[in-house]
Short mmCIF file of C-alpha atoms in Angstrom, two decimals:
data_model
loop_
_atom_site.label_atom_id
_atom_site.label_comp_id
_atom_site.label_asym_id
_atom_site.label_seq_id
_atom_site.Cartn_x
_atom_site.Cartn_y
_atom_site.Cartn_z
CA GLN A 1 68.04 91.20 -28.61
CA VAL A 2 65.58 89.36 -26.68
CA GLN A 3 66.87 86.74 -24.49
CA LEU A 4 64.46 83.74 -23.09
CA VAL A 5 65.19 81.62 -20.32
CA GLU A 6 62.82 78.40 -19.74
CA SER A 7 62.27 76.70 -16.28
CA GLY A 8 60.01 74.18 -14.73
CA GLY A 9 60.64 70.94 -16.62
CA GLY A 10 61.09 67.64 -14.78
CA LEU A 11 60.02 63.98 -14.39
CA VAL A 12 56.18 63.45 -13.60
CA GLN A 13 53.78 60.56 -13.80
CA ALA A 14 51.10 60.17 -16.49
CA GLY A 15 48.15 62.44 -15.09
CA GLY A 16 50.33 64.98 -13.20
CA SER A 17 50.83 68.55 -13.67
CA LEU A 18 53.95 70.89 -14.48
CA ARG A 19 54.02 74.45 -15.37
CA LEU A 20 56.93 75.77 -17.19
CA SER A 21 58.07 79.41 -17.23
CA CYS A 22 59.88 81.63 -19.73
CA ALA A 23 61.39 84.81 -18.36
CA ALA A 24 62.11 87.17 -21.13
CA SER A 25 64.42 90.23 -21.42
CA GLY A 26 65.68 92.49 -23.98
CA ARG A 27 63.90 94.46 -26.58
CA THR A 28 60.10 94.08 -25.80
CA SER A 29 59.31 95.61 -29.26
CA ARG A 30 60.69 92.34 -30.66
CA TRP A 31 58.01 90.02 -29.31
CA ALA A 32 54.84 90.53 -30.19
CA THR A 33 53.95 86.66 -29.90
CA MET A 34 55.46 84.29 -27.76
CA GLY A 35 55.09 80.61 -28.31
CA TRP A 36 55.97 77.19 -26.94
CA PHE A 37 57.13 74.29 -29.16
CA ARG A 38 58.29 70.84 -28.23
CA GLN A 39 60.34 68.41 -29.70
CA ALA A 40 60.70 64.45 -29.03
CA PRO A 41 63.54 62.29 -29.68
CA GLY A 42 63.64 61.55 -33.50
CA LYS A 43 60.43 63.67 -34.25
CA GLU A 44 60.37 67.14 -35.87
CA ARG A 45 59.58 70.30 -33.87
CA GLU A 46 56.23 70.63 -32.98
CA PHE A 47 54.05 73.69 -32.14
CA VAL A 48 52.24 73.67 -28.68
CA ALA A 49 50.70 76.87 -27.88
CA ARG A 50 51.21 80.74 -28.65
CA ILE A 51 49.88 84.17 -27.07
CA ILE A 52 49.61 87.62 -28.48
CA TRP A 53 51.40 89.46 -25.90
CA ASN A 54 49.57 92.72 -25.63
CA ILE A 55 46.26 91.49 -26.01
CA GLY A 56 46.38 87.80 -24.65
CA THR A 57 44.82 85.92 -27.16
CA THR A 58 45.64 82.20 -27.19
CA TYR A 59 45.79 79.38 -29.41
CA HIS A 60 46.71 75.83 -28.76
CA ALA A 61 47.40 72.94 -30.64
CA ASP A 62 44.83 70.28 -30.97
CA SER A 63 46.91 67.51 -29.17
CA VAL A 64 47.33 69.86 -25.91
CA LYS A 65 43.69 71.77 -25.93
CA GLY A 66 41.85 71.10 -22.74
CA ARG A 67 45.06 69.81 -21.07
CA PHE A 68 47.62 72.84 -21.62
CA THR A 69 47.23 76.58 -20.95
CA ILE A 70 49.30 79.22 -22.09
CA SER A 71 49.34 82.60 -20.31
CA ARG A 72 51.85 85.75 -19.47
CA ASP A 73 52.40 88.14 -16.82
CA ASN A 74 53.37 91.48 -18.37
CA ALA A 75 54.44 93.01 -15.09
CA LYS A 76 57.35 90.17 -15.17
CA ASN A 77 57.66 89.51 -18.73
CA THR A 78 57.25 85.82 -18.28
CA VAL A 79 55.03 83.59 -20.20
CA TYR A 80 53.82 80.38 -18.88
CA LEU A 81 52.59 76.97 -19.95
CA GLN A 82 50.50 75.15 -17.32
CA MET A 83 50.28 71.38 -18.36
CA ASP A 84 47.63 69.27 -16.76
CA ASN A 85 46.64 65.67 -17.33
CA LEU A 86 49.98 64.93 -18.72
CA LYS A 87 50.47 61.86 -21.12
CA PRO A 88 53.91 59.85 -21.79
CA GLU A 89 53.54 61.30 -25.17
CA ASP A 90 54.12 64.73 -23.72
CA THR A 91 57.62 63.72 -23.21
CA ALA A 92 59.93 66.20 -25.18
CA VAL A 93 62.24 69.17 -24.84
CA TYR A 94 59.91 72.11 -24.53
CA TYR A 95 61.20 75.52 -26.14
CA CYS A 96 59.87 79.16 -25.86
CA ALA A 97 60.13 81.46 -28.46
CA ALA A 98 59.41 84.95 -29.35
CA GLY A 99 58.19 86.62 -32.63
CA PRO A 100 56.43 89.19 -34.32
CA LYS A 101 52.74 89.69 -34.67
CA PHE A 102 51.03 86.81 -36.38
CA SER A 103 54.07 84.43 -35.80
CA GLY A 104 51.25 81.94 -35.61
CA THR A 105 52.21 78.21 -35.62
CA TYR A 106 55.44 77.68 -37.72
CA GLY A 107 58.73 77.90 -35.82
CA ARG A 108 60.53 79.56 -38.60
CA ASN A 109 58.31 82.60 -37.78
CA TYR A 110 59.94 83.09 -34.51
CA ASP A 111 63.09 85.08 -34.15
CA TYR A 112 64.49 84.22 -30.53
CA TRP A 113 64.46 80.76 -28.91
CA GLY A 114 65.07 79.65 -25.52
CA GLN A 115 67.63 76.83 -24.54
CA GLY A 116 64.96 74.65 -23.89
CA THR A 117 63.46 72.26 -21.04
CA GLN A 118 63.04 68.69 -20.20
CA VAL A 119 59.90 67.27 -19.61
CA THR A 120 59.44 63.60 -19.18
CA VAL A 121 56.33 61.69 -18.21
CA SER A 122 56.37 58.34 -17.05
CA SER A 123 53.72 55.62 -17.56
#
């Protein structure tokens, strides 16, 4: 099993920054890919970014490219999402997810999910 615990959410003004963290524990062989997703009220879950754990290759959704950066710390088994220049439309619950290699941008490919952390951006 893999356990994921997110932290770092909160309330921030437009243009501000937040850094989300996701601490992973359990069977490391089960998470070749780590991803961030978000879900706003009344909307479907949306892919944000993902990282291939062993080589660090990243991919970001167009909606956040240039503003958000996913990274990881192998020693701490932690993945981060640095969010800069936040906009009101970034308001959502952000989820960390872990899955096998090539999980990509589809949530259904990820096997493990955190409980989510709320990010609210005021205008």
